[in-house]
Amino acid sequence: MSAIPNTAAPVLEPVLEIEHVAVHFGGLVAVADMNFAVHEGEVVSLIGPNGAGKTTAFNVITGFLRPTKGRIRYRGTVLTGLRPHEVADLGVVRTFQKTSVFDTNTVFENILIGLHRRGRCTAWETLLGLPRVRAEEKRLREEAVEILEFVGIARRASELGGALPYGEQRLLEVAVALAARPSLLLLDEPVSGMNPAETSSFMRLLARIRARNITVLLVEHDMRMVMGVSDRVVVLNHGKIIAEGPPAAIQQNPEVIRAYLGHGVRGEGAKRA
Ligand SMILES: Nc1ncnc2c1ncn2[C@@H]1O[C@H](COP(=O)(O)OP(=O)(O)OP(=O)(O)O)[C@@H](O)[C@H]1O
Ligand SMILES: [Mg+2]
């Protein structure tokens, strides 16, 4: 046994690498020369005022938009130019800022649709119970129940997605994303519209997601949540990164405070208008 303790910090591997990414919409520069990395096991928050380019960054990472310039890599594979389902197949899965549950399908069916994204059978084959899917069906159903229990909405399994209270619809979206077995989960304002108790509960869920070795990139306006769950915070303003660092340093950063003037970067004052 060595007498000298090993105090060296573990070397974190970058999994997601964003290199010189720009997104232009005509003359509007939504994202300009963006560079940052997310490391294995981290929770990183991407914050910034409304219109800063956060959702655009998610769209470009997950293949919903092509960047005007730059390159994105995940675990060494270039994502740029891939379609959303190809990006998801590599383990990079996102939720949407606007609620995207299937209103007229049950909660359980919403999860089955998510599960099929990495299964061999289509969601509709699964829902219709065609012969070739029956063997797989039992396993998928068990997994769907497990995911619903994990996010805490198992008792809602047979209700329609659209009939859930708003906070639980947001949990369902996370459940659908988890069904795709992400290794990197991108959450776009998951607690917007949630009350403080629901937000606290979501923060505990995030800790359990992290305990499953899922790396998280979070876009969120709720600063209590951002400061409570993040290892690192990246701040965007007008499409440019203006600060990056641990939450405590970001809260004190004068440029960040200036960017948020009138929005409030501390406490709970940064809720959306
Ligand atoms: N498809 C599009 N076509 C044209 N302009 C767009 C498009 N998508 C986003 N924009 C513009 O790009 C800028 C960045 O938008 P984005 O949605 O990324 O901001 P955001 O940081 O997610 O804001 P919020 O906090 O309000 O969600 C905004 O000026 C927006 O109007
Ligand atoms: Mg957005």
XYZ file of C-alpha atoms and ligand atoms in Angstrom:
305
model
C 0.000 0.000 0.000
C 1.397 3.405 -0.889
C 1.931 5.925 1.915
C 1.148 8.748 -0.502
C -2.539 9.044 -1.319
C -3.384 9.444 -4.981
C -4.934 12.899 -5.094
C -4.887 13.265 -8.879
C -8.316 14.079 -10.273
C -9.705 11.394 -12.581
C -9.090 12.186 -16.233
C -12.466 12.784 -17.808
C -12.991 11.675 -21.361
C -14.857 14.083 -23.615
C -17.799 12.228 -25.141
C -19.538 15.073 -26.956
C -17.290 17.527 -28.798
C -18.730 20.649 -30.408
C -16.148 22.256 -32.650
C -16.582 25.676 -34.268
C -20.300 25.135 -34.829
C -22.309 27.960 -36.382
C -25.973 28.028 -37.395
C -27.291 30.803 -39.601
C -30.940 31.355 -40.501
C -30.624 33.670 -43.481
C -28.954 36.736 -42.017
C -29.582 35.692 -38.408
C -26.659 34.076 -36.597
C -28.395 31.807 -34.066
C -25.163 30.054 -33.009
C -21.695 31.472 -33.686
C -18.429 29.510 -33.475
C -19.577 27.323 -30.585
C -16.933 25.170 -28.910
C -17.486 23.010 -25.877
C -17.242 19.440 -24.707
C -19.279 17.234 -22.415
C -17.417 14.561 -20.498
C -18.473 11.063 -19.554
C -20.790 11.100 -16.536
C -21.188 14.867 -16.321
C -24.320 16.931 -15.952
C -23.688 20.065 -18.026
C -26.217 22.869 -18.296
C -26.492 25.154 -21.289
C -28.136 28.366 -20.136
C -28.807 31.802 -21.576
C -31.588 34.312 -22.107
C -34.521 33.631 -24.459
C -33.328 33.402 -28.061
C -29.691 32.766 -27.067
C -29.474 29.682 -29.315
C -29.866 26.846 -26.796
C -32.567 24.880 -28.631
C -30.761 25.509 -31.918
C -27.662 23.925 -30.357
C -29.763 20.882 -29.370
C -31.244 20.698 -32.877
C -27.826 20.700 -34.445
C -26.377 18.097 -32.030
C -29.302 15.711 -32.549
C -29.482 15.975 -36.359
C -32.665 18.077 -36.612
C -30.604 20.884 -38.153
C -27.369 20.937 -40.105
C -24.798 23.429 -38.934
C -23.733 26.133 -41.334
C -20.179 25.479 -40.164
C -18.359 23.204 -37.777
C -18.331 19.628 -36.592
C -19.889 17.609 -33.779
C -18.501 14.302 -32.573
C -19.872 11.771 -30.125
C -17.446 9.206 -28.776
C -15.300 9.903 -31.825
C -18.075 9.474 -34.414
C -18.932 12.541 -36.481
C -22.637 13.342 -35.965
C -22.757 16.205 -38.421
C -24.904 15.191 -41.401
C -26.574 12.241 -39.646
C -30.357 12.055 -39.356
C -32.032 12.285 -35.939
C -32.707 8.523 -35.711
C -29.083 7.778 -36.629
C -27.908 10.120 -33.877
C -30.323 8.424 -31.454
C -28.984 5.002 -32.477
C -25.562 6.195 -31.307
C -27.066 6.904 -27.873
C -27.681 10.652 -28.178
C -31.358 11.212 -27.343
C -33.239 14.448 -26.675
C -36.497 15.732 -25.293
C -38.289 18.743 -26.736
C -38.978 22.166 -25.271
C -42.613 21.888 -26.342
C -44.474 18.878 -25.032
C -44.288 16.098 -27.593
C -46.225 13.179 -26.089
C -48.704 11.279 -28.273
C -51.930 12.659 -26.803
C -54.240 9.972 -28.143
C -52.032 7.013 -27.202
C -51.846 5.692 -23.675
C -48.845 6.369 -21.501
C -47.842 2.733 -21.941
C -48.077 2.972 -25.747
C -45.976 6.135 -25.713
C -43.222 4.151 -24.011
C -43.580 1.212 -26.398
C -43.141 3.640 -29.294
C -39.947 4.870 -27.601
C -38.728 1.326 -26.999
C -39.245 0.280 -30.592
C -36.769 2.945 -31.690
C -33.998 0.587 -30.750
C -35.939 -2.663 -31.282
C -36.233 -4.796 -34.360
C -39.971 -4.280 -34.834
C -41.915 -1.159 -35.682
C -44.062 0.501 -33.062
C -47.180 -0.275 -35.063
C -46.286 -3.950 -35.390
C -45.805 -3.930 -31.635
C -49.107 -2.175 -30.978
C -50.936 -4.526 -33.350
C -49.288 -7.575 -31.774
C -48.203 -9.135 -35.088
C -46.746 -12.664 -34.746
C -43.097 -11.866 -35.245
C -43.153 -9.391 -32.404
C -44.895 -11.548 -29.808
C -41.661 -12.996 -28.457
C -40.164 -9.556 -28.091
C -43.361 -8.061 -26.757
C -43.203 -9.529 -23.266
C -39.686 -8.234 -22.734
C -40.602 -4.787 -24.100
C -43.669 -4.603 -21.875
C -41.638 -5.469 -18.811
C -39.124 -2.831 -19.742
C -41.880 -0.253 -20.308
C -43.244 -0.922 -16.818
C -39.751 -0.595 -15.349
C -39.203 2.779 -17.058
C -42.599 4.101 -15.956
C -41.819 3.051 -12.376
C -38.391 4.678 -12.653
C -39.861 8.095 -13.557
C -42.797 7.625 -11.167
C -45.825 7.481 -13.497
C -46.523 3.725 -13.587
C -49.992 4.262 -12.099
C -50.860 6.306 -15.205
C -49.945 3.539 -17.674
C -53.421 3.082 -19.147
C -54.363 6.776 -19.315
C -54.060 8.774 -22.532
C -50.887 10.859 -22.802
C -52.966 13.983 -23.408
C -55.015 13.391 -20.238
C -52.030 13.592 -17.870
C -51.411 16.697 -15.807
C -48.745 18.839 -17.458
C -45.927 17.907 -15.040
C -46.523 14.221 -15.667
C -46.563 14.753 -19.442
C -43.062 16.139 -19.046
C -42.066 13.040 -17.072
C -43.554 10.897 -19.829
C -41.338 12.647 -22.370
C -38.304 11.813 -20.285
C -39.531 8.230 -19.985
C -39.890 7.998 -23.787
C -36.342 9.320 -24.184
C -35.041 6.811 -21.612
C -36.748 4.017 -23.539
C -34.339 4.744 -26.396
C -31.492 3.785 -23.974
C -29.449 6.983 -24.203
C -25.862 7.256 -23.070
C -26.193 11.039 -23.528
C -29.566 12.582 -22.698
C -30.367 16.129 -23.808
C -33.212 17.743 -21.894
C -34.713 20.989 -23.243
C -36.374 22.830 -20.338
C -37.708 19.697 -18.653
C -39.151 21.518 -15.619
C -40.706 24.495 -17.406
C -44.314 24.656 -16.262
C -43.652 22.422 -13.240
C -44.407 23.640 -9.736
C -41.596 23.800 -7.111
C -42.467 20.404 -5.608
C -42.468 18.778 -9.066
C -39.161 20.508 -9.857
C -37.547 19.176 -6.656
C -38.787 15.726 -7.494
C -37.360 16.097 -11.020
C -33.987 17.029 -9.544
C -34.012 13.748 -7.613
C -34.956 11.897 -10.804
C -31.999 13.522 -12.556
C -29.689 12.188 -9.824
C -31.066 8.687 -10.422
C -30.638 9.085 -14.204
C -27.048 10.052 -13.593
C -26.576 7.020 -11.337
C -27.458 4.921 -14.407
C -24.300 6.253 -16.085
C -26.219 8.529 -18.409
C -24.424 11.774 -19.247
C -26.777 14.760 -19.278
C -26.823 18.017 -21.241
C -29.535 20.229 -19.814
C -31.141 23.414 -21.111
C -33.074 25.061 -18.317
C -34.227 28.477 -17.159
C -34.895 27.395 -13.569
C -31.680 28.510 -11.886
C -32.372 26.660 -8.642
C -32.343 23.465 -10.643
C -29.359 24.445 -12.825
C -27.244 25.418 -9.837
C -28.345 22.342 -7.897
C -27.690 19.628 -10.469
C -24.863 20.806 -12.746
C -21.185 19.943 -12.633
C -20.544 22.642 -15.210
C -22.539 25.434 -16.750
C -22.052 26.843 -20.261
C -23.614 30.260 -20.829
C -24.817 31.367 -24.258
C -25.790 34.896 -25.190
C -26.721 35.909 -28.737
C -25.356 32.587 -30.026
C -21.939 32.953 -28.382
C -20.516 31.245 -25.313
C -19.774 33.997 -22.809
C -18.811 31.876 -19.802
C -18.173 28.284 -18.794
C -17.443 26.853 -15.366
C -18.766 25.397 -12.139
C -22.158 26.728 -10.977
C -20.779 28.829 -8.102
C -18.362 30.682 -10.415
C -21.042 31.201 -13.064
C -23.400 32.772 -10.522
C -20.722 35.343 -9.651
C -19.598 36.035 -13.228
C -20.217 39.733 -14.048
C -20.753 39.114 -17.767
C -23.326 36.422 -17.010
C -25.115 38.698 -14.559
C -25.152 41.451 -17.213
C -26.566 39.083 -19.842
C -29.327 38.124 -17.436
C -30.160 41.612 -16.199
C -33.906 41.748 -15.986
C -34.099 37.961 -16.153
C -32.398 37.186 -12.813
C -29.705 34.514 -12.696
C -29.983 33.722 -8.985
C -32.536 31.707 -7.100
C -35.800 31.082 -8.869
C -36.046 34.395 -10.646
C -35.225 33.132 -14.088
C -38.516 31.499 -14.989
C -39.681 32.059 -18.514
C -41.971 34.947 -19.277
N -36.006 27.515 -37.741
C -35.668 28.790 -37.500
N -35.709 29.721 -38.471
C -35.357 30.990 -38.235
N -34.922 31.455 -37.055
C -34.859 30.570 -36.041
C -35.228 29.201 -36.197
N -35.048 28.565 -35.015
C -34.600 29.486 -34.151
N -34.482 30.698 -34.761
C -33.978 31.927 -34.145
O -32.688 31.614 -33.638
C -32.474 32.285 -32.384
C -32.178 31.249 -31.328
O -33.358 30.514 -31.061
P -33.400 29.309 -30.041
O -34.757 28.706 -30.145
O -32.242 28.434 -30.271
O -33.232 30.061 -28.647
P -33.282 29.490 -27.164
O -32.004 29.860 -26.512
O -33.668 28.062 -27.176
O -34.445 30.386 -26.522
P -35.597 30.025 -25.445
O -34.960 30.154 -24.107
O -36.626 31.078 -25.668
O -36.091 28.655 -25.736
C -33.741 33.094 -32.119
O -33.512 34.407 -32.592
C -34.785 32.380 -32.945
O -35.810 33.259 -33.319
Mg -35.255 27.009 -26.489
